Every structure is written in structure tokens, then in C-alpha cells.
Short mmCIF file of C-alpha atoms (C1' of nucleotides) in Angstrom, two decimals:
data_model
loop_
_atom_site.label_atom_id
_atom_site.label_comp_id
_atom_site.label_asym_id
_atom_site.label_seq_id
_atom_site.Cartn_x
_atom_site.Cartn_y
_atom_site.Cartn_z
CA MET A 1 -17.39 17.89 15.30
CA ARG A 2 -20.07 16.63 17.61
CA LEU A 3 -19.62 12.97 18.33
CA SER A 4 -23.37 12.35 18.17
CA ARG A 5 -23.26 13.35 14.50
CA TYR A 6 -20.00 11.67 13.60
CA PHE A 7 -19.28 8.12 12.46
CA LEU A 8 -16.87 6.61 14.95
CA PRO A 9 -17.51 2.90 15.36
CA VAL A 10 -15.21 2.14 18.31
CA LEU A 11 -14.88 -1.43 19.52
CA LYS A 12 -14.68 -2.44 23.12
CA GLU A 13 -13.16 -5.75 22.25
CA THR A 14 -10.26 -6.43 19.96
CA PRO A 15 -11.00 -8.21 16.70
CA SER A 16 -9.10 -11.48 16.74
CA GLU A 17 -7.08 -10.91 13.58
CA ALA A 18 -5.06 -8.03 14.97
CA GLN A 19 -1.69 -8.95 16.42
CA ILE A 20 0.25 -5.75 16.90
CA ALA A 21 -0.69 -2.60 18.78
CA SER A 22 -1.19 -0.28 15.83
CA HIS A 23 -3.43 -2.71 13.96
CA ARG A 24 -5.44 -3.49 17.08
CA LEU A 25 -5.86 0.18 17.97
CA MET A 26 -6.74 1.28 14.45
CA LEU A 27 -9.53 -1.30 14.38
CA ARG A 28 -10.74 -0.51 17.88
CA ALA A 29 -10.65 3.25 17.30
CA GLY A 30 -12.82 2.86 14.21
CA MET A 31 -10.13 4.12 11.82
CA ILE A 32 -10.03 1.30 9.32
CA GLN A 33 -11.96 -1.74 8.24
CA GLN A 34 -10.45 -4.61 6.37
CA ALA A 35 -12.02 -5.13 2.95
CA SER A 36 -9.88 -8.15 2.09
CA ALA A 37 -6.39 -9.36 2.95
CA GLY A 38 -4.11 -6.34 3.04
CA ILE A 39 -6.78 -3.99 1.68
CA TYR A 40 -8.58 -1.51 3.92
CA SER A 41 -11.39 0.97 3.92
CA TRP A 42 -10.44 4.17 5.68
CA LEU A 43 -13.22 5.15 8.05
CA PRO A 44 -13.66 8.85 8.88
CA LEU A 45 -11.19 9.03 11.76
CA GLY A 46 -8.48 7.09 9.95
CA TYR A 47 -9.06 9.06 6.77
CA LYS A 48 -8.63 12.30 8.68
CA VAL A 49 -5.21 11.28 9.99
CA LEU A 50 -4.22 9.94 6.59
CA ARG A 51 -5.03 13.32 5.05
CA ARG A 52 -3.05 15.16 7.74
CA ILE A 53 0.01 13.08 7.03
CA GLU A 54 -0.45 13.53 3.32
CA GLN A 55 -0.75 17.28 3.84
CA ILE A 56 2.50 17.46 5.79
CA VAL A 57 4.28 15.53 3.04
CA HIS A 58 2.88 17.88 0.38
CA GLU A 59 3.87 20.99 2.30
CA GLU A 60 7.42 19.84 2.86
CA GLN A 61 7.89 18.69 -0.73
CA ILE A 62 6.60 21.94 -2.14
CA ARG A 63 8.84 23.82 0.28
CA ALA A 64 11.80 21.89 -1.13
CA GLY A 65 10.86 23.00 -4.64
CA HIS A 66 9.38 19.69 -5.79
CA ILE A 67 6.33 19.74 -8.01
CA PRO A 68 3.11 17.82 -7.25
CA MET A 69 1.21 15.93 -9.94
CA LEU A 70 -0.85 12.73 -10.19
CA MET A 71 -0.34 9.59 -12.23
CA PRO A 72 -2.83 6.74 -12.65
CA THR A 73 -3.00 3.56 -10.60
CA VAL A 74 -3.62 1.33 -13.61
CA GLN A 75 -0.82 1.23 -16.14
CA SER A 76 -0.21 -0.43 -19.46
CA ALA A 77 2.28 -3.28 -19.58
CA GLU A 78 3.90 -1.73 -22.67
CA LEU A 79 6.15 0.67 -20.83
CA TRP A 80 7.17 -2.01 -18.38
CA ARG A 81 8.22 -4.28 -21.22
CA GLU A 82 10.30 -1.44 -22.54
CA SER A 83 12.15 -1.01 -19.26
CA GLY A 84 12.51 -4.73 -18.86
CA ARG A 85 10.76 -4.81 -15.54
CA TYR A 86 7.52 -6.45 -16.67
CA ASP A 87 9.16 -9.83 -16.34
CA ASP A 88 11.59 -8.86 -13.59
CA TYR A 89 9.07 -7.60 -11.11
CA GLY A 90 7.57 -10.99 -10.46
CA GLU A 91 4.46 -12.16 -8.68
CA GLU A 92 4.31 -9.06 -6.57
CA MET A 93 2.90 -7.09 -9.47
CA LEU A 94 -0.85 -7.37 -9.89
CA ARG A 95 -1.42 -8.11 -13.54
CA ILE A 96 -4.83 -7.60 -15.10
CA SER A 97 -6.17 -7.47 -18.59
CA ASP A 98 -8.76 -5.17 -20.07
CA ARG A 99 -11.73 -6.15 -22.28
CA HIS A 100 -9.54 -6.18 -25.36
CA GLY A 101 -7.14 -8.60 -23.73
CA ARG A 102 -4.43 -5.97 -23.37
CA ASP A 103 -2.01 -6.53 -20.53
CA MET A 104 -2.43 -3.97 -17.79
CA LEU A 105 -1.14 -3.74 -14.26
CA TYR A 106 -1.94 -1.99 -11.01
CA GLY A 107 1.15 0.12 -10.47
CA PRO A 108 3.54 -0.91 -7.72
CA THR A 109 5.64 2.16 -8.51
CA ASN A 110 5.95 4.78 -11.23
CA GLU A 111 9.45 5.02 -12.69
CA GLU A 112 8.29 3.98 -16.15
CA LEU A 113 5.35 6.36 -16.33
CA ILE A 114 7.24 9.36 -15.06
CA THR A 115 10.12 8.69 -17.40
CA ASP A 116 7.68 8.49 -20.30
CA ILE A 117 6.18 11.81 -19.34
CA PHE A 118 9.61 13.32 -19.07
CA ARG A 119 10.88 12.07 -22.42
CA SER A 120 7.70 13.24 -24.15
CA HIS A 121 8.17 16.83 -23.13
CA VAL A 122 11.67 17.63 -22.00
CA ARG A 123 14.36 18.16 -24.62
CA SER A 124 16.82 20.65 -23.23
CA TYR A 125 19.16 20.85 -20.27
CA ARG A 126 17.59 24.28 -19.73
CA ASP A 127 14.48 22.54 -18.41
CA LEU A 128 16.52 20.92 -15.65
CA PRO A 129 16.68 20.40 -12.77
CA LEU A 130 13.19 19.00 -12.39
CA THR A 131 11.64 17.04 -9.54
CA LEU A 132 8.10 15.75 -9.88
CA TYR A 133 6.22 13.75 -7.30
CA HIS A 134 2.79 12.43 -6.53
CA ILE A 135 0.92 10.78 -3.71
CA GLN A 136 -1.02 7.87 -5.09
CA TRP A 137 -2.27 4.41 -4.20
CA LYS A 138 -0.01 1.53 -5.09
CA PHE A 139 -0.55 -2.17 -5.11
CA ARG A 140 2.00 -4.84 -4.37
CA ASP A 141 0.63 -8.32 -4.18
CA GLU A 142 2.45 -9.36 -1.04
CA ILE A 143 2.62 -13.06 -0.41
CA ARG A 144 1.46 -12.49 3.09
CA PRO A 145 0.02 -9.13 4.05
CA ARG A 146 0.02 -8.52 7.80
CA PHE A 147 0.04 -5.95 10.57
CA GLY A 148 -2.85 -3.90 9.18
CA VAL A 149 -1.78 -0.87 7.17
CA MET A 150 1.88 -1.50 7.99
CA ARG A 151 2.10 -4.25 5.46
CA GLY A 152 -0.93 -3.93 3.28
CA ARG A 153 -1.16 -4.84 -0.37
CA GLU A 154 -2.80 -1.57 -1.28
CA PHE A 155 -1.01 1.40 0.22
CA LEU A 156 -0.73 5.15 -0.20
CA MET A 157 2.72 6.32 -1.06
CA LYS A 158 4.45 9.53 -1.98
CA ASP A 159 6.90 8.84 -4.74
CA GLY A 160 9.07 11.45 -6.38
CA TYR A 161 11.53 11.50 -9.24
CA ASN A 162 14.32 13.94 -9.94
CA PHE A 163 15.85 14.61 -13.33
CA ASP A 164 19.23 16.29 -13.48
CA LEU A 165 21.90 16.93 -16.06
CA THR A 166 24.82 15.79 -13.96
CA LYS A 167 25.54 13.40 -11.17
CA GLU A 168 26.42 16.36 -8.92
CA ASP A 169 23.03 17.96 -9.50
CA ALA A 170 21.31 14.64 -8.89
CA LEU A 171 23.15 14.21 -5.62
CA HIS A 172 22.00 17.65 -4.53
CA ALA A 173 18.46 16.50 -5.29
CA TYR A 174 19.18 13.46 -3.15
CA ASN A 175 20.26 15.71 -0.31
CA ARG A 176 17.20 17.92 -0.68
CA HIS A 177 15.05 14.88 -0.28
CA LEU A 178 16.88 13.72 2.79
CA VAL A 179 16.38 17.11 4.41
CA SER A 180 12.73 17.43 3.41
CA TYR A 181 12.04 13.92 4.70
CA LEU A 182 13.68 14.64 8.05
CA ARG A 183 11.49 17.72 8.39
CA SER A 184 8.34 15.80 7.41
CA TYR A 185 8.87 13.04 9.95
CA GLU A 186 9.69 15.46 12.69
CA ARG A 187 6.46 17.37 12.06
CA MET A 188 4.62 14.08 12.49
CA GLY A 189 6.20 13.61 15.89
CA LEU A 190 8.48 10.84 14.69
CA GLN A 191 12.17 10.30 14.86
CA ALA A 192 13.12 8.56 11.63
CA ILE A 193 16.78 7.69 11.34
CA PRO A 194 18.37 7.62 7.88
CA MET A 195 20.24 4.36 7.51
CA ARG A 196 22.44 3.04 4.76
CA ALA A 197 20.33 0.53 2.89
CA ASP A 198 20.13 -1.93 0.10
CA GLY A 199 18.86 -0.98 -3.34
CA GLY A 200 16.29 -3.73 -3.73
CA PRO A 201 14.27 -4.03 -6.96
CA ILE A 202 14.28 -0.27 -7.56
CA GLY A 203 18.04 -0.41 -7.96
CA GLY A 204 20.73 2.09 -7.28
CA ASP A 205 23.70 1.87 -5.01
CA TYR A 206 23.29 5.24 -3.35
CA THR A 207 20.36 4.94 -1.02
CA HIS A 208 19.15 5.57 2.51
CA GLU A 209 16.18 4.15 4.33
CA PHE A 210 14.39 6.07 7.07
CA LEU A 211 13.55 3.96 10.08
CA VAL A 212 11.40 4.58 13.11
CA LEU A 213 12.58 2.58 16.10
CA ALA A 214 9.86 0.26 17.39
CA ASP A 215 9.87 -3.24 18.84
CA THR A 216 7.44 -4.41 16.19
CA GLY A 217 9.57 -3.18 13.29
CA GLU A 218 10.26 -5.53 10.42
CA SER A 219 13.94 -4.69 10.14
CA GLU A 220 16.79 -5.33 12.47
CA VAL A 221 18.92 -2.21 12.79
CA PHE A 222 22.31 -1.37 14.23
CA TYR A 223 23.35 2.14 15.14
CA ASP A 224 25.46 4.50 17.15
CA SER A 225 23.25 5.93 19.90
CA ALA A 226 24.57 9.38 18.96
CA VAL A 227 22.18 9.39 15.99
CA THR A 228 19.14 9.46 18.24
CA ASP A 229 20.37 12.69 19.83
CA LEU A 230 20.07 14.52 16.51
CA SER A 231 17.00 16.56 15.77
CA PHE A 232 16.17 18.88 12.96
CA GLY A 233 14.40 21.46 15.08
CA ASP A 234 13.19 24.62 13.41
CA ARG A 235 16.43 25.58 11.74
CA ALA A 236 16.13 27.70 8.60
CA ILE A 237 16.90 25.87 5.42
CA ASP A 238 17.65 27.08 1.92
CA TYR A 239 17.03 24.19 -0.43
CA ASP A 240 19.08 25.84 -3.17
CA ASP A 241 22.11 25.94 -0.91
CA VAL A 242 24.12 22.95 -2.02
CA GLU A 243 26.58 23.13 0.84
CA GLN A 244 23.96 23.49 3.52
CA CYS A 245 22.04 20.46 2.25
CA GLN A 246 25.24 18.47 1.98
CA GLY A 247 26.15 19.52 5.52
CA ILE A 248 22.85 18.30 6.88
CA LEU A 249 23.23 15.00 5.07
CA GLU A 250 26.65 14.56 6.63
CA GLU A 251 25.37 15.55 10.05
CA PHE A 252 22.62 12.94 9.93
CA THR A 253 24.39 10.13 8.12
CA SER A 254 28.02 10.19 9.19
CA ARG A 255 27.42 8.12 12.30
CA TYR A 256 26.96 4.38 11.95
CA ALA A 257 23.35 3.41 11.29
CA ARG A 258 22.49 0.43 9.11
CA THR A 259 19.87 -2.21 8.61
CA ASP A 260 20.80 -5.87 8.75
CA GLU A 261 21.06 -5.90 4.94
CA THR A 262 24.17 -3.72 4.98
CA HIS A 263 25.33 -4.23 8.55
CA ASP A 264 29.11 -4.49 8.92
CA GLU A 265 30.35 -6.00 12.20
CA THR A 266 33.84 -4.59 11.78
CA LEU A 267 32.66 -1.00 11.43
CA PHE A 268 30.08 -1.51 14.16
CA ALA A 269 32.81 -2.64 16.53
CA ASP A 270 34.57 0.72 16.08
CA ILE A 271 31.76 2.49 17.91
CA PRO A 272 32.42 2.96 21.63
CA GLU A 273 30.74 0.05 23.34
CA ASP A 274 28.32 2.11 25.43
CA ARG A 275 26.91 3.70 22.26
CA ARG A 276 26.38 0.51 20.25
CA ARG A 277 22.72 -0.30 19.81
CA SER A 278 20.77 -2.97 18.04
CA ALA A 279 17.01 -2.65 17.79
CA ARG A 280 14.10 -3.07 15.44
CA GLY A 281 12.80 -0.45 13.07
CA ILE A 282 9.87 0.32 10.81
CA GLU A 283 10.81 1.56 7.39
CA VAL A 284 8.87 4.71 6.54
CA GLY A 285 10.76 6.00 3.53
CA GLN A 286 13.66 5.51 1.18
CA ILE A 287 15.64 7.68 -1.19
CA PHE A 288 17.68 6.54 -4.18
CA TYR A 289 20.10 7.94 -6.67
CA PHE A 290 20.27 5.53 -9.59
CA GLY A 291 21.96 7.51 -12.31
CA THR A 292 20.89 6.53 -15.81
CA LYS A 293 19.40 3.12 -15.03
CA TYR A 294 15.96 4.10 -16.39
CA SER A 295 16.79 7.06 -18.57
CA GLU A 296 19.05 5.02 -20.87
CA PRO A 297 16.72 2.12 -21.72
CA LEU A 298 13.72 4.45 -21.93
CA GLY A 299 15.53 7.14 -23.87
CA ALA A 300 15.09 10.02 -21.43
CA THR A 301 17.71 12.34 -22.75
CA VAL A 302 18.28 16.06 -23.09
CA GLN A 303 20.52 18.11 -25.27
CA GLY A 304 23.33 19.57 -23.24
CA PRO A 305 24.97 22.98 -23.71
CA ASP A 306 27.35 21.29 -26.14
CA GLY A 307 24.48 20.12 -28.31
CA GLN A 308 25.10 16.48 -27.44
CA SER A 309 22.25 14.27 -26.39
CA THR A 310 22.82 12.81 -22.94
CA PRO A 311 20.73 10.58 -20.64
CA VAL A 312 19.56 12.38 -17.51
CA HIS A 313 20.58 11.43 -14.02
CA MET A 314 17.66 10.31 -11.95
CA GLY A 315 16.70 9.45 -8.44
CA SER A 316 13.51 8.33 -6.79
CA HIS A 317 12.21 8.85 -3.32
CA GLY A 318 9.34 7.36 -1.42
CA ILE A 319 7.43 7.91 1.78
CA GLY A 320 4.96 5.27 2.92
CA VAL A 321 2.06 7.55 3.77
CA SER A 322 -0.48 4.94 4.86
CA ARG A 323 2.10 2.86 6.69
CA LEU A 324 3.11 5.96 8.65
CA LEU A 325 -0.15 5.75 10.59
CA GLY A 326 0.92 2.37 11.86
CA ALA A 327 4.42 3.58 12.61
CA ILE A 328 3.17 6.63 14.49
CA ILE A 329 0.85 4.50 16.60
CA GLU A 330 3.54 1.91 17.29
CA ALA A 331 5.70 4.72 18.61
CA ASN A 332 2.87 6.53 20.44
CA HIS A 333 0.43 4.45 22.45
CA ASP A 334 -0.21 2.99 25.88
CA ASP A 335 -2.50 0.30 27.25
CA LYS A 336 -5.53 2.61 26.98
CA GLY A 337 -5.09 3.56 23.36
CA ILE A 338 -3.44 5.85 20.86
CA ILE A 339 -1.59 9.04 21.80
CA TRP A 340 -1.46 11.25 18.71
CA PRO A 341 1.38 13.69 18.26
CA GLU A 342 -0.10 17.20 17.87
CA GLY A 343 1.08 17.42 14.26
CA VAL A 344 -1.14 14.61 12.98
CA THR A 345 -4.02 14.38 15.46
CA PRO A 346 -7.44 14.05 13.81
CA PHE A 347 -8.94 16.57 16.24
CA GLN A 348 -6.85 18.98 18.27
CA CYS A 349 -8.88 18.71 21.44
CA GLY A 350 -11.65 16.62 22.93
CA ILE A 351 -14.47 18.04 24.99
CA VAL A 352 -16.09 15.68 27.46
CA ASN A 353 -19.42 16.67 28.91
CA LEU A 354 -19.80 14.68 32.11
CA LYS A 355 -23.47 15.42 32.49
CA GLN A 356 -25.21 15.64 29.16
CA GLY A 357 -28.56 17.34 29.58
CA ASP A 358 -27.45 19.51 32.49
CA ALA A 359 -28.19 23.01 31.27
CA GLN A 360 -25.06 24.52 32.74
CA ALA A 361 -22.73 21.77 31.53
CA ASP A 362 -24.28 21.75 28.06
CA ALA A 363 -23.93 25.50 27.75
CA ALA A 364 -20.33 25.48 28.97
CA CYS A 365 -19.42 22.80 26.40
CA GLU A 366 -21.11 24.72 23.60
CA ASP A 367 -19.15 27.82 24.59
CA LEU A 368 -15.88 25.89 24.62
CA TYR A 369 -16.71 24.35 21.26
CA ALA A 370 -17.38 27.75 19.74
CA ALA A 371 -14.30 29.31 21.31
CA LEU A 372 -11.95 26.56 20.10
CA THR A 373 -13.48 26.61 16.64
CA GLY A 374 -13.11 30.38 16.62
CA ARG A 375 -9.39 29.93 17.24
CA GLY A 376 -9.13 27.83 14.09
CA LEU A 377 -9.05 24.52 15.94
CA GLU A 378 -11.17 21.46 15.34
CA PRO A 379 -12.49 20.03 18.61
CA LEU A 380 -14.34 16.76 19.03
CA TYR A 381 -17.21 17.24 21.45
CA ASP A 382 -18.49 14.06 23.07
CA ASP A 383 -22.12 15.07 23.46
CA ARG A 384 -23.46 11.54 23.67
CA ASP A 385 -25.73 10.62 26.54
CA GLU A 386 -23.14 8.30 28.04
CA ARG A 387 -21.58 7.87 31.40
CA ALA A 388 -18.34 9.61 32.23
CA GLY A 389 -16.40 6.36 32.20
CA ALA A 390 -17.51 5.46 28.70
CA LYS A 391 -16.62 8.92 27.40
CA PHE A 392 -13.18 8.86 28.98
CA ALA A 393 -12.49 5.39 27.64
CA SER A 394 -13.41 6.44 24.10
CA MET A 395 -11.32 9.61 24.27
CA ASP A 396 -8.31 7.70 25.59
CA LEU A 397 -8.71 5.11 22.86
CA ILE A 398 -8.84 7.54 19.95
CA GLY A 399 -5.92 9.40 21.44
CA LEU A 400 -6.62 13.12 21.10
CA PRO A 401 -3.63 14.82 22.75
CA TRP A 402 -5.75 17.21 24.84
CA ARG A 403 -9.07 16.85 26.57
CA ILE A 404 -11.23 19.41 28.31
CA THR A 405 -13.54 17.85 30.88
CA VAL A 406 -16.66 19.75 31.85
CA GLY A 407 -18.92 18.83 34.75
CA PRO A 408 -21.31 20.46 37.18
CA ARG A 409 -18.91 20.03 40.08
CA GLY A 410 -16.13 21.97 38.40
CA LEU A 411 -18.45 24.57 36.93
CA LYS A 412 -19.64 25.48 40.42
CA ALA A 413 -16.07 26.55 41.11
CA GLY A 414 -15.84 28.16 37.65
CA VAL A 415 -13.32 25.65 36.30
CA VAL A 416 -12.96 22.94 33.71
CA GLU A 417 -10.19 20.39 33.53
CA LEU A 418 -7.49 20.33 30.84
CA THR A 419 -5.79 16.95 30.57
CA SER A 420 -2.80 15.81 28.56
CA ARG A 421 -3.35 12.40 27.02
CA ARG A 422 0.38 11.74 27.02
CA THR A 423 1.20 12.57 30.63
CA GLY A 424 -2.24 12.20 32.16
CA VAL A 425 -1.61 15.45 34.03
CA SER A 426 -4.73 17.56 34.64
CA GLU A 427 -5.09 21.21 35.42
CA GLU A 428 -8.16 23.04 36.65
CA LEU A 429 -8.57 26.23 34.69
CA SER A 430 -11.26 28.70 33.80
CA PRO A 431 -12.78 27.84 30.42
CA GLU A 432 -11.22 30.93 28.85
CA VAL A 433 -7.73 30.04 30.03
CA ALA A 434 -8.16 26.43 28.95
CA VAL A 435 -9.05 27.55 25.41
CA ALA A 436 -6.12 29.96 25.34
CA ARG A 437 -3.79 27.23 26.53
CA VAL A 438 -4.89 24.80 23.82
CA ALA A 439 -4.68 27.48 21.14
CA GLU A 440 -1.15 28.27 22.28
CA ILE A 441 -0.09 24.62 22.03
CA TYR A 442 -1.12 24.51 18.39
CA ALA A 443 0.04 28.01 17.49
"C1'" C B 1 4.41 -21.38 -1.75
"C1'" G B 2 5.83 -24.86 2.85
"C1'" G B 3 4.10 -25.55 8.05
"C1'" G B 4 0.15 -24.51 11.76
"C1'" G B 5 -4.74 -22.62 13.09
"C1'" C B 6 -9.59 -20.48 12.52
"C1'" G B 7 -14.62 -19.52 10.05
"C1'" U B 8 -21.29 -20.08 14.94
"C1'" G B 9 -26.16 -12.70 15.57
"C1'" G B 10 -22.17 -6.34 14.77
"C1'" C B 11 -17.58 -7.80 18.18
"C1'" G B 12 -15.31 -11.61 21.52
"C1'" C B 13 -16.29 -16.66 22.33
"C1'" A B 14 -18.70 -21.74 24.06
"C1'" G B 15 -21.05 -25.88 21.71
"C1'" U B 16 -17.93 -30.02 17.28
"C1'" C B 17 -14.23 -35.09 20.17
"C1'" U B 18 -19.35 -38.42 21.82
"C1'" G B 19 -25.00 -36.17 15.62
"C1'" G B 20 -31.09 -34.93 18.29
"C1'" U B 21 -32.73 -28.60 15.37
"C1'" A B 22 -28.09 -23.04 18.89
"C1'" G B 23 -26.01 -20.57 23.72
"C1'" C B 24 -22.99 -16.84 26.79
"C1'" G B 25 -20.63 -11.83 27.42
"C1'" C B 26 -20.40 -7.12 25.08
"C1'" A B 27 -22.99 -4.02 21.58
"C1'" C B 28 -28.21 -2.73 19.84
"C1'" C B 29 -33.91 -1.42 20.98
"C1'" U B 30 -37.82 -0.28 25.26
"C1'" G B 31 -38.63 1.10 30.30
"C1'" U B 32 -36.94 2.12 35.20
"C1'" U B 33 -32.46 3.32 37.73
"C1'" U B 34 -27.65 5.44 38.11
"C1'" U B 35 -24.37 9.76 37.18
"C1'" G B 36 -16.61 12.61 37.77
"C1'" G B 37 -13.21 6.41 34.73
"C1'" G B 38 -16.81 1.24 30.25
"C1'" U B 39 -23.89 1.67 36.37
"C1'" A B 40 -27.86 -1.78 37.91
"C1'" C B 41 -32.51 -4.30 37.01
"C1'" A B 42 -36.41 -5.91 33.77
"C1'" G B 43 -38.20 -6.79 28.95
"C1'" G B 44 -36.93 -7.28 23.59
"C1'" G B 45 -34.95 -7.79 18.36
"C1'" G B 46 -31.29 -10.14 15.56
"C1'" G B 47 -27.86 -16.22 13.51
"C1'" U B 48 -30.32 -20.90 6.47
"C1'" C B 49 -23.52 -22.17 12.25
"C1'" G B 50 -18.23 -19.59 5.35
"C1'" U B 51 -19.90 -22.50 0.98
"C1'" G B 52 -21.18 -26.88 -2.16
"C1'" A B 53 -21.86 -31.97 -2.29
"C1'" G B 54 -22.25 -36.49 0.51
"C1'" U B 55 -23.37 -40.02 4.91
"C1'" U B 56 -27.77 -40.30 8.20
"C1'" C B 57 -34.55 -40.86 10.22
"C1'" G B 58 -31.86 -36.40 11.76
"C1'" A B 59 -25.64 -32.53 10.62
"C1'" A B 60 -22.91 -26.41 13.65
"C1'" U B 61 -21.14 -31.45 14.97
"C1'" C B 62 -19.09 -36.94 10.58
"C1'" U B 63 -16.69 -37.27 5.14
"C1'" C B 64 -14.86 -34.84 0.63
"C1'" G B 65 -14.26 -30.44 -2.43
"C1'" C B 66 -14.08 -25.14 -2.70
"C1'" C B 67 -13.75 -20.06 -0.64
"C1'" G B 68 -12.07 -16.64 3.02
"C1'" C B 69 -9.08 -15.02 7.18
"C1'" C B 70 -5.00 -15.31 10.87
"C1'" C B 71 -0.04 -17.00 12.71
"C1'" C B 72 5.36 -18.91 11.70
"C1'" G B 73 8.90 -19.14 7.49
"C1'" A B 74 10.89 -17.54 2.67
"C1'" C B 75 9.74 -12.28 0.27
"C1'" C B 76 8.84 -7.11 0.90
"C1'" A B 77 7.88 -0.42 1.84
#
RNA sequence: CGGGGCGUGGCGCAGUCUGGUAGCGCACCUGUUUUGGGUACAGGGGGUCGUGAGUUCGAAUCUCGCCGCCCCGACCA
């Protein structure tokens, strides 16, 4: 993409409503624009990152054997009355009525709909196990939205639902989700720690929350520092292997790690003192096993091998896709701007032309652009007629992990400069080597 | 919903207390200049001061209502 043809409305000054780094930087980098309290338009740059995150979530869910679909945002109140949650959910649910005066709602979650789909079509235990998920916009009418996309009213969320014949099968589904979530977060450059959590309005007593450590997090967390040494890495995983999934769950959840909701001072005190940590965390996902809580009232049953009708065991699992942008920025920024992890960056590499209009510099940039594109990468070429300082400031702000700087001075010596946004370290390289280096980083 | 604050060109703000017909910086347009970390100079465009009613000869400024937004708290992913 050439910056002169893109839409990137960066701000030099910070809009006054933004309090925390991620909100401030998303506004300044031209990623989002507030439409009303807690509701945002996603401008091209923000939309690009949102789609990257969404893509990672899709890939990892499909890899785990879960099946993508899409349910509507607007739902009928009928199903919610049936489950008993229409009254329980409270003011947080946005209630609307259609032209006929029928009660409708903008879905805050999808247990009712998915269960209805399931009970309409699934009759036999032979159709199990089944895990369906979708990535769709939700609305929760927060009393006080804040922190930009971290705590919006409208938000994009992946939510999935597993249906199993037995509790054992459902717990394996639970484990699969834990593993697939760990992989997803790691690909986004985040360390998200599974912590024992509270069921909340979704219900269920078997549940973990995934938290990213950050000073601006909404939750207070307590953990054994040994959990932050764990990483998934690129280990091979067979999602049908019950023992392997169980082993990974144990590896990642056996050490003490809890939010303040479930924190237990006595257990915490058993951790060696030098490993005890308390910090703040941003919740980026949660998984639940809730047994037959929804399948019984809604009549989601299958016939078992014995011919008896039995309610299915269910679980649900969510990843806050839009809020992840905020979490990633909270965990990856400095005073100049965002620093995208390679896995989610909107463009893999920036090209800064220090002297737009100089025939040699222009040609060198065009060559780099073509070479990077040819390697399957998407560079952002700053071809505006701006001063070097302005171009650098914009690049630093939008946070592309790598930048190639091209100027007449370097070209005389046959080199361009490859700079890491994260470390600030620059290397002078021939254009060919610089391209090869960037391609290798993303290989 | 309780407490606090804000609403003035696209963004950040001053002016409001003490009423007299709107100003600064950035951004934008034109020209010159400059060119390796947000150049400098000159010229220029753009605002019914959130909104409605009232007080007044006169309201951004005073009074009342309404709307919107932000912060703290309770709530929440």
C-alpha cells in the first residue's frame, strides 16, 4: 500500500477523552473513531488488525476441529424467555422492539440460539461430539463504557459451544479449547495466563479466564511466577489425543494463578515467597464447562446407545477479538507509539523514502516495494512529500515492526537501513539483503 | 445509578468569574524556502461557541430545561 493512496488519519495531538495508552494510540494512529459511547467505527488500519486477529482465531479453532458458522446479532426474546435469562440478564441487555411490537434484543451472547439450532437438528449420540463457533458482534449495554475498545458496548467476540454425550467428552472439549486458546494468543505475541475464575452470569463452576498482564488491566491477579515461564512454542499437538490435551491443561493450570474473585490467601501463602506475584490483568478470553444448565431447560437432548433420551453436556468459550487489540497495544507500546507483534501487524514492513521526488530514491523504493510484494508481504510505502521527521514519527506511531529507510546518502553507498521498531536497532544493508531479511522474519 | 468535570473551526485549548458580537497552537489551501527525526517565512479558507427557552439595548459569557462526552464508584469480557 502506498500511503498517499491510503486513508490513515493520524493525529499529532491526543484527543482528550482517551485515558489509557491503547485507547490514546488507537485514536492517534487512525485505527478507530468513536461513534457514540462504547461504540466505534473501525478505520482501515484498525480494521486490518482486527481481521488479522480474527483470522488467527479462525485458523486455530479450525485446527482444533471446531466448526465455524454465523448467527445473527438481533435475536427474538422468545428463546430467552424459555431459558429464563430474559429477566435474569438485566439492564445490560439491549432490548428493542420491532414494528409489530415484538420483543427483540441485540445479542450479548448466543447460548440460546445455538442450543435451538442444536435441538432442531441433532437427535443421536452418533452426531456427537460437536463444537460450533462463530465470530460475531455482541452488544452489552455497559453502565459505563471506557478505555476505548477494551470496554466497549459493541464488541467483536468469538464464542463457541461444544455438545458432548458425557461429562468426560465435554471436559476433553474444554481442554481442546484451552490448548487452542494458548496457541492463538501466542501467535498474537501475547502471553495470556489461564487463571481459575468465577462463573459469572454464563454460569458453570468449571472455568478459566485468560489474562494478559498489564498495569491497566481491570482485574487484580495473583500468581506463582513460574506460570510466566511457560510457553507453548511450536510443539506438535493432536487434538484428538485426550491425554495430551489433559497434560497440557495440567502443565498450564497446576500452578497457582487466580483473579481476585477466587483468590485464596491460604493457598497463595504456600507458594515460595520469591515467586509470589500480584499484578493487574486484562481478560481476553474465558472457557466454561456448564454441564446441562442450558440443554435441560431448552430440551437439547440426544438418544444414547441405550435408546434413552439424555441432555447433552455443554460448554462455551469466548475470545474477546476486538478487545484483544487494546490488550496487545497495552502490552506492546512505548512513548512513540504502538509496537505490533509480527503476527498481527497491519503491514509487515514500512518503507520510508527520505527524499520523495529524487529519482534514485524513488526508484529504489519502488524496487523494494515490488520485491517485498513479490515475497508475499504487504509493505506500507510512505511516498508522501513530507520531511523525514514527519515520516519517522508516523511510522513509529502506527508501529510496524520493521522499517526500511531509503535516502540518497545511503544509496550512494549502495545501502538502505533496516530498523526494528521494538529495539530501535538499525542495520545498513543492500536492498536485496534487506528484503531477504524481512522475508525470513515472516517466513 | 451516586459523586465530579467538560461541550468554543478537523485536533488540543484560551476567552465565561467581571455580558459589548471570537482568539491561539497544530492540521488544511497557495507561494517561497528547507531536506536523514514532526523546517522557516508570507498569504489564505474554515466556527449560528452542544441544544432549546428565558433575562438584557446587547449573551460563548447570566438563569432554567434537555442532549452528548469524560473521570471516580458500584457492575462487567
